[in-house]
Coordinates of C-alpha atoms in Angstrom, one line a residue:
M298 CA 93.0 132.9 103.0
A299 CA 96.5 131.5 102.5
M300 CA 99.5 133.7 102.8
T301 CA 102.9 132.9 101.2
P302 CA 106.3 134.5 101.7
A303 CA 107.4 137.1 99.2
T304 CA 109.9 134.7 97.7
Q305 CA 107.0 132.4 96.7
Q306 CA 104.4 135.0 95.5
P307 CA 102.2 134.2 92.5
P308 CA 103.1 135.9 89.2
G309 CA 101.9 139.5 89.1
T310 CA 101.9 140.0 92.8
P311 CA 103.8 143.1 93.9
E312 CA 107.2 142.4 95.4
V313 CA 107.7 143.0 99.1
P314 CA 109.6 146.2 99.7
A315 CA 113.3 145.7 100.3
D316 CA 113.2 147.1 103.8
R317 CA 110.4 144.7 104.8
A318 CA 112.2 141.8 103.3
R319 CA 115.3 142.7 105.3
E320 CA 113.2 142.9 108.5
R321 CA 111.8 139.5 107.8
R322 CA 115.3 138.0 107.2
R323 CA 116.5 139.6 110.5
L324 CA 113.6 138.1 112.4
H325 CA 114.1 134.7 110.9
T326 CA 117.8 134.8 111.6
K327 CA 117.4 136.0 115.2
L328 CA 114.6 133.5 115.9
K329 CA 116.6 130.6 114.4
L330 CA 119.8 131.5 116.4
A331 CA 117.9 132.1 119.6
T332 CA 116.2 128.7 119.3
Q333 CA 119.3 126.8 118.1
I334 CA 121.5 128.2 121.0
G335 CA 118.7 127.3 123.4
E336 CA 118.7 123.8 122.1
G337 CA 122.5 123.7 122.3
I338 CA 122.6 124.7 125.9
D339 CA 120.2 121.8 126.7
G340 CA 122.7 119.4 125.2
Y341 CA 125.6 121.2 126.9
I342 CA 124.0 120.9 130.4
I343 CA 123.2 117.2 129.9
G344 CA 126.5 116.3 128.2
G345 CA 128.7 118.1 130.7
I346 CA 127.9 115.8 133.5
G347 CA 129.4 112.8 131.8
M348 CA 133.0 114.1 132.0
A349 CA 132.4 115.7 135.4
M350 CA 130.8 112.8 137.1
T351 CA 133.9 110.9 138.3
A352 CA 135.6 114.0 139.8
L353 CA 132.5 115.4 141.4
T354 CA 131.6 112.0 142.8
A355 CA 135.0 111.9 144.6
D356 CA 134.9 115.6 145.7
L357 CA 131.3 115.5 147.0
H358 CA 131.5 111.9 148.3
L359 CA 128.4 110.7 146.4
S360 CA 126.9 107.3 147.1
T361 CA 125.8 105.2 144.2
L362 CA 122.2 106.3 144.8
M363 CA 123.1 110.0 144.8
E364 CA 125.3 109.5 141.8
G365 CA 122.3 108.1 139.9
L366 CA 120.1 111.0 141.2
V367 CA 122.6 113.7 140.1
G368 CA 122.9 112.1 136.7
A369 CA 119.1 111.8 136.3
S370 CA 118.2 115.1 137.8
P371 CA 117.8 117.2 134.6
L372 CA 115.7 114.4 133.1
I373 CA 113.5 114.4 136.1
G374 CA 113.1 118.2 135.9
I375 CA 112.1 117.9 132.3
F376 CA 109.2 115.8 133.4
V377 CA 107.8 118.9 135.3
G378 CA 109.1 121.6 133.0
G379 CA 107.8 120.2 129.7
P380 CA 104.1 120.1 130.6
L381 CA 104.2 123.2 132.8
F382 CA 105.9 125.5 130.3
G383 CA 104.0 123.9 127.4
R384 CA 100.7 124.7 129.1
L385 CA 101.8 128.2 129.9
A386 CA 102.9 128.8 126.3
D387 CA 99.5 127.7 125.0
R388 CA 97.7 129.8 127.5
L389 CA 99.8 133.0 127.7
G390 CA 101.6 133.0 124.4
R391 CA 105.0 131.8 123.1
R392 CA 106.9 135.1 123.5
P393 CA 107.0 135.6 127.4
V394 CA 107.8 131.9 128.1
F395 CA 110.6 131.9 125.5
L396 CA 112.5 134.5 127.5
A397 CA 111.7 133.4 131.0
D398 CA 112.9 129.9 130.7
M399 CA 116.4 131.0 129.5
L400 CA 116.8 133.1 132.7
I401 CA 116.4 129.9 134.7
F402 CA 119.3 128.4 132.8
L403 CA 121.4 131.4 133.6
V404 CA 120.8 131.3 137.4
G405 CA 121.2 127.6 137.6
S406 CA 124.4 127.6 135.7
V407 CA 126.0 130.0 138.1
L408 CA 124.8 128.2 141.2
Q409 CA 126.4 124.9 140.2
F410 CA 129.8 126.4 140.8
F411 CA 129.1 126.9 144.5
V412 CA 127.6 123.5 145.5
T413 CA 129.0 121.8 148.6
D414 CA 127.2 118.4 148.6
G415 CA 125.2 116.0 146.4
P416 CA 121.7 117.1 147.4
Q417 CA 122.5 120.8 146.4
L418 CA 123.7 119.8 143.0
F419 CA 120.7 117.5 142.6
L420 CA 118.3 120.3 143.3
I421 CA 120.0 122.8 141.1
R422 CA 120.2 120.5 138.1
L423 CA 116.6 119.5 138.8
L424 CA 115.7 123.2 138.4
M425 CA 117.8 123.4 135.2
G426 CA 115.9 120.3 133.9
V427 CA 112.7 122.2 134.4
A428 CA 114.1 124.9 132.2
I429 CA 115.2 122.3 129.6
G430 CA 111.7 120.9 129.5
G431 CA 110.4 124.5 129.0
E432 CA 112.9 125.0 126.1
Y433 CA 111.6 121.9 124.3
A434 CA 108.0 123.0 124.8
I435 CA 108.4 126.5 123.5
G436 CA 111.6 126.9 121.4
A437 CA 110.9 124.5 118.6
P438 CA 107.1 125.1 118.5
L439 CA 107.7 128.9 118.1
L440 CA 110.3 128.3 115.3
S441 CA 107.9 125.8 113.6
E442 CA 105.1 128.3 113.6
Y443 CA 107.3 130.8 111.6
A444 CA 108.8 128.1 109.3
P445 CA 107.7 127.7 105.7
R446 CA 106.0 124.4 104.7
Q447 CA 108.8 123.2 102.4
G448 CA 112.1 122.7 104.2
R449 CA 110.4 122.8 107.6
G450 CA 111.8 119.4 108.5
R451 CA 115.4 120.4 107.7
L452 CA 115.1 123.7 109.6
L453 CA 113.6 122.0 112.8
A454 CA 116.0 119.1 112.6
S455 CA 118.9 121.5 112.6
L456 CA 117.9 122.1 116.3
E457 CA 119.0 118.6 117.0
I458 CA 122.4 119.4 115.4
S459 CA 122.6 122.2 117.9
W460 CA 121.8 119.8 120.7
Y461 CA 124.5 117.4 119.7
V462 CA 127.0 120.1 119.1
G463 CA 126.3 121.4 122.6
Y464 CA 126.7 117.9 124.0
A465 CA 130.0 117.4 122.2
L466 CA 131.3 120.9 123.2
A467 CA 130.5 120.1 126.9
T468 CA 132.5 116.9 126.5
V469 CA 135.5 118.9 125.1
V470 CA 135.3 121.5 127.9
G471 CA 135.0 118.8 130.5
A472 CA 138.1 117.1 129.1
L473 CA 140.0 120.4 129.2
F474 CA 139.2 120.9 132.9
A475 CA 139.6 117.2 133.8
D476 CA 143.1 117.6 135.3
V477 CA 142.3 120.9 137.1
D478 CA 141.6 120.8 140.8
G479 CA 137.8 121.5 141.1
G480 CA 137.6 121.7 137.3
W481 CA 134.2 120.1 137.2
R482 CA 132.8 123.2 138.8
W483 CA 134.1 125.4 136.0
S484 CA 133.0 123.0 133.3
L485 CA 129.4 122.8 134.7
A486 CA 129.1 126.6 135.4
S487 CA 130.4 127.5 131.9
S488 CA 126.9 127.1 130.5
A489 CA 126.2 130.5 132.0
V490 CA 128.2 132.1 129.1
I491 CA 125.9 130.5 126.5
A492 CA 122.8 131.5 128.5
V493 CA 123.8 135.2 128.5
V494 CA 124.2 135.2 124.7
C495 CA 120.8 133.5 124.3
V496 CA 119.0 135.9 126.6
S497 CA 120.3 138.9 124.6
L498 CA 118.9 137.3 121.4
R499 CA 115.4 136.6 122.6
G500 CA 114.4 140.2 123.3
G501 CA 112.1 141.7 120.7
I502 CA 110.9 138.5 119.1
P503 CA 107.2 138.9 118.3
E504 CA 104.4 136.5 119.2
S505 CA 103.5 133.6 117.0
A506 CA 100.8 134.4 114.4
R507 CA 99.5 130.8 114.5
W508 CA 99.0 131.1 118.3
L509 CA 97.1 134.4 117.8
L510 CA 94.9 132.6 115.3
S511 CA 94.3 129.8 117.7
K512 CA 93.0 132.4 120.2
G513 CA 90.7 134.1 117.6
R514 CA 92.9 137.2 117.3
R515 CA 92.9 137.2 113.5
E516 CA 93.6 140.9 112.9
E517 CA 96.8 140.8 115.0
A518 CA 97.8 137.5 113.3
E519 CA 97.3 138.9 109.8
A520 CA 99.3 142.0 110.6
L521 CA 102.2 139.8 111.6
I522 CA 101.7 137.6 108.5
E523 CA 101.7 140.6 106.3
R524 CA 104.7 142.3 108.0
Y525 CA 107.0 139.2 107.9
G526 CA 105.6 137.3 104.9
I527 CA 104.8 134.2 107.1
E528 CA 103.6 131.2 105.1
I529 CA 100.3 130.2 106.8
D530 CA 97.2 128.6 105.5
V531 CA 94.9 130.8 107.6
D532 CA 91.7 129.0 106.6
A533 CA 93.2 125.6 107.5
E534 CA 94.5 127.0 110.8
L535 CA 91.1 128.4 111.7
D536 CA 89.4 125.2 110.7
E537 CA 91.8 123.3 112.9
R538 CA 91.0 125.6 115.8
S539 CA 87.3 124.7 115.5
A540 CA 88.1 121.0 115.2
T541 CA 90.5 120.9 118.2
G542 CA 87.5 121.2 120.5
Q543 CA 88.5 121.3 124.2
A544 CA 91.8 122.9 125.1
G545 CA 94.0 122.2 128.0
F546 CA 96.2 119.4 129.2
W547 CA 93.5 116.7 129.3
A548 CA 92.6 117.3 125.7
L549 CA 95.8 115.3 124.9
F550 CA 94.0 112.2 126.1
S551 CA 90.8 112.8 124.2
K552 CA 89.7 110.5 121.4
E553 CA 90.9 113.1 118.8
H554 CA 94.4 113.5 120.1
L555 CA 95.3 110.3 122.0
R556 CA 97.0 108.7 118.9
S557 CA 99.3 111.7 118.5
T558 CA 100.1 111.8 122.2
V559 CA 101.0 108.1 122.4
F560 CA 103.1 108.2 119.3
A561 CA 105.1 111.3 120.1
S562 CA 105.7 110.1 123.7
V563 CA 106.7 106.6 122.9
F564 CA 109.0 107.1 119.9
W565 CA 110.8 110.0 121.6
A566 CA 111.3 108.0 124.9
A567 CA 112.6 104.9 123.0
L568 CA 115.1 107.0 121.1
V569 CA 116.6 108.9 124.1
L570 CA 116.5 106.3 126.9
P571 CA 119.5 104.2 125.7
Y572 CA 121.4 107.3 124.5
F573 CA 121.2 109.2 127.8
A574 CA 121.7 106.2 130.0
I575 CA 124.8 104.9 128.2
G576 CA 126.2 108.4 127.6
T577 CA 125.9 109.5 131.2
F578 CA 127.7 106.4 132.5
W579 CA 129.9 105.8 129.5
T580 CA 133.0 105.2 131.6
Q581 CA 131.3 102.6 133.7
V582 CA 129.9 100.8 130.6
F583 CA 133.4 100.6 129.0
D584 CA 134.9 99.4 132.3
A585 CA 132.3 96.6 132.3
L586 CA 133.3 95.7 128.7
N587 CA 137.0 95.7 129.8
M588 CA 137.8 98.7 127.7
G589 CA 138.1 101.3 130.4
D590 CA 141.5 102.5 129.3
N591 CA 139.9 103.8 126.1
A592 CA 136.8 105.3 127.7
V593 CA 137.7 109.0 127.4
A594 CA 138.8 108.8 123.8
A595 CA 135.7 106.7 123.0
L596 CA 133.4 109.3 124.6
L597 CA 134.9 112.0 122.4
V598 CA 134.3 109.7 119.3
Y599 CA 130.8 109.0 120.6
S600 CA 130.0 112.7 120.8
F601 CA 131.3 113.6 117.4
T602 CA 129.8 110.5 115.7
A603 CA 126.4 111.7 117.1
V604 CA 127.0 115.1 115.6
A605 CA 127.7 113.5 112.2
G606 CA 124.6 111.3 112.5
V607 CA 122.2 114.1 113.4
T608 CA 123.6 116.2 110.6
V609 CA 122.9 113.5 108.1
G610 CA 119.4 113.1 109.5
C611 CA 118.8 116.9 109.1
L612 CA 119.9 116.7 105.5
V613 CA 117.7 113.8 104.5
V614 CA 114.6 114.4 106.6
D615 CA 112.7 116.3 103.8
R616 CA 114.1 114.0 101.0
I617 CA 113.3 110.5 102.2
G618 CA 110.4 111.4 104.5
R619 CA 109.8 111.1 108.2
R620 CA 108.8 107.4 108.4
R621 CA 111.9 106.1 106.5
L622 CA 114.2 108.1 108.8
L623 CA 112.5 106.7 111.9
I624 CA 111.4 103.1 111.5
P625 CA 114.4 101.2 109.9
P626 CA 117.0 102.8 112.2
F627 CA 115.0 101.7 115.3
W628 CA 115.4 98.0 114.2
I629 CA 119.0 98.4 113.2
T630 CA 120.1 100.1 116.4
A631 CA 118.3 97.5 118.5
G632 CA 120.3 94.9 116.6
C633 CA 123.5 96.7 117.3
L634 CA 123.1 96.8 121.1
A635 CA 122.0 93.2 121.1
L636 CA 125.0 92.2 119.1
V637 CA 127.4 93.8 121.6
A638 CA 125.5 92.1 124.4
V639 CA 126.0 88.7 122.8
W640 CA 129.7 89.3 122.0
P641 CA 130.9 91.6 124.8
H642 CA 134.5 90.5 124.6
S643 CA 135.0 91.2 120.9
T644 CA 136.6 94.6 120.4
P645 CA 135.5 94.9 116.7
V646 CA 131.9 94.1 117.7
I647 CA 132.0 96.6 120.5
V648 CA 133.4 99.4 118.4
G649 CA 131.3 98.7 115.3
G650 CA 128.1 98.1 117.3
F651 CA 128.4 101.3 119.3
L652 CA 129.4 103.4 116.2
F653 CA 126.3 102.2 114.2
F654 CA 124.1 102.6 117.3
I655 CA 125.3 106.2 117.9
F656 CA 125.2 107.3 114.3
L657 CA 121.7 106.0 113.4
N658 CA 120.2 106.9 116.8
A659 CA 121.4 110.4 116.3
A660 CA 120.1 110.5 112.7
S661 CA 116.6 109.5 113.8
S662 CA 116.8 111.9 116.8
A663 CA 116.5 114.7 114.3
L664 CA 112.9 113.8 114.2
T665 CA 112.4 114.7 117.9
A666 CA 112.5 118.3 116.8
V667 CA 110.1 117.7 114.0
Y668 CA 107.4 115.0 114.6
P669 CA 106.0 116.2 117.9
L670 CA 105.5 119.7 116.4
E671 CA 103.6 118.3 113.4
V672 CA 101.2 115.9 115.1
F673 CA 99.5 118.4 117.4
P674 CA 97.3 121.4 116.4
T675 CA 98.4 124.9 117.3
A676 CA 96.1 125.2 120.3
L677 CA 97.7 122.1 121.8
R678 CA 101.2 122.2 120.2
A679 CA 103.3 123.4 123.1
T680 CA 101.3 121.4 125.6
G681 CA 101.6 118.3 123.5
V682 CA 105.3 118.8 122.9
G683 CA 105.8 119.5 126.6
F684 CA 104.1 116.3 127.6
A685 CA 105.9 114.2 125.0
T686 CA 109.2 115.7 126.2
A687 CA 108.3 114.8 129.8
M688 CA 107.4 111.2 128.9
S689 CA 110.7 110.9 126.9
R690 CA 112.7 112.1 129.9
V691 CA 110.8 109.8 132.3
G692 CA 112.1 106.9 130.3
A693 CA 115.6 108.5 130.1
A694 CA 115.6 109.3 133.8
I695 CA 114.6 105.8 134.8
G696 CA 117.3 104.3 132.5
T697 CA 120.0 106.7 133.8
F698 CA 119.0 106.1 137.4
L699 CA 118.9 102.3 137.1
L700 CA 121.9 101.8 134.8
P701 CA 124.7 101.9 137.4
M702 CA 122.7 99.5 139.7
G703 CA 122.0 97.3 136.7
L704 CA 125.7 97.1 135.9
D705 CA 126.5 96.1 139.5
R706 CA 123.7 93.5 139.9
F707 CA 123.1 92.0 136.4
G708 CA 126.1 92.9 134.3
V709 CA 126.6 94.9 131.1
E710 CA 125.1 92.2 128.8
F711 CA 121.7 92.6 130.6
V712 CA 121.8 96.4 130.4
L713 CA 122.5 96.3 126.7
L714 CA 119.7 93.8 126.0
V715 CA 117.3 96.0 127.8
G716 CA 118.4 99.0 125.7
A717 CA 117.8 96.8 122.5
G718 CA 114.3 95.9 123.7
V719 CA 113.4 99.6 124.2
L720 CA 114.6 100.4 120.7
A721 CA 112.6 97.5 119.3
L722 CA 109.5 98.8 121.1
G723 CA 109.9 102.2 119.5
G724 CA 110.2 100.6 116.1
L725 CA 107.0 98.6 116.6
V726 CA 104.9 101.6 117.8
S727 CA 106.2 103.8 115.0
Q728 CA 105.4 101.2 112.4
F729 CA 101.7 101.5 113.3
L730 CA 101.3 105.1 114.5
A731 CA 103.8 107.3 112.7
P732 CA 102.2 109.5 110.0
E733 CA 104.0 110.8 106.9
T734 CA 103.8 114.6 107.3
T735 CA 106.6 115.8 104.9
D736 CA 105.7 119.0 103.2
L737 CA 102.3 119.4 104.8
D738 CA 101.1 122.6 106.3
L739 CA 101.2 122.3 110.1
A740 CA 97.4 122.4 110.4
R741 CA 97.0 119.7 107.8
A742 CA 99.8 117.6 109.3
A743 CA 98.1 117.6 112.7
R744 CA 94.8 116.6 111.1
K745 CA 96.5 113.6 109.3
A746 CA 98.2 112.5 112.5
R747 CA 94.9 111.9 114.1
G748 CA 94.3 109.1 111.6
P749 CA 91.1 108.2 109.9
A750 CA 89.1 110.3 112.3
G751 CA 91.2 113.4 111.7
A752 CA 91.1 112.9 107.9

């Protein structure tokens, strides 16, 4: 039984009543905004530390070790929050987890204002990282399970635009508070305002019909499908439920799903490791390249170039396909960082190399909100996305933690070459494991991602 939205009904099918169509539009708008703002606050929290780091390091008297820990703390928290909230969302449902994790953002945002030392800030941002991991594991999966087949990639990729907008906005707010005594406290705590708005939007959002089907609750699912005109191939979803076999965390490493787990984890980690590490310690990297006087202006350009890149990625993801948006940019961005490492004293090479790296990396990053949701079946989707999120942030946390020490001991050339190597590894893995899932129903996309065995 395949259900389609009212706007795509076969000829002769009665039209959905106007009041029901309005209800569906309201739900889609509310869900999209609640998810996009949640994604934006993730970028805001991670991006805000870049501008605040120098001031808070001086005020809290952080050592190099603690500086690295504070910078990496949200990424470490994501390692716990992604699998934890993902498993909870697959067991208990999408709806309750969707609301609970935003409340953690709200509390953590406020607490940042009152910290008195480095360990306190580390623990609070670690907790917020747990919530960020939960947001990745539940927000995008819930939106994907309500999204139509065609245009799903563009809709999900728009979440990454929200992330980069949040990151850029945090940079602007940080710059506004840069000359204020204790301004870093206000800039970090300002994420509470966004969290309040998001909590208000998440009330009343219904459970995912696909999740209900994965639990055998067909009548409840079909009532939601009928009420909101959700486009779901019910038979394919139920077949996928039977084919999924064992549920739970360890199912990710079974023969059926290992390919998807490895691909989603590696490509995501390879994309974000250089971005987070360089972005968090942008000032130090530019100082090492003898361009420290331009670091603040360059960081603003960095942030808005990323917004432009992810916007382009969002616009083309359903046109050129997933693989073309992922694989060539991996190789090009690896070349960009290697080029800067080879000519670290050439201003045109530095400017051009970083601009191409930022733009193309951000364009491909649109797929981090798309691919992981498409390569796992509904019964494992949140768990799989949560685990892939955790693995991506393990790499990013390691890179963020080691970068300042790498600069001190080995120099900026070595650091940039390591980043280029990580990007090249992502390109190699994606070449062999990335499926083409454009315009496929979620259940059929997950089956294709398993490779010949799944097909």
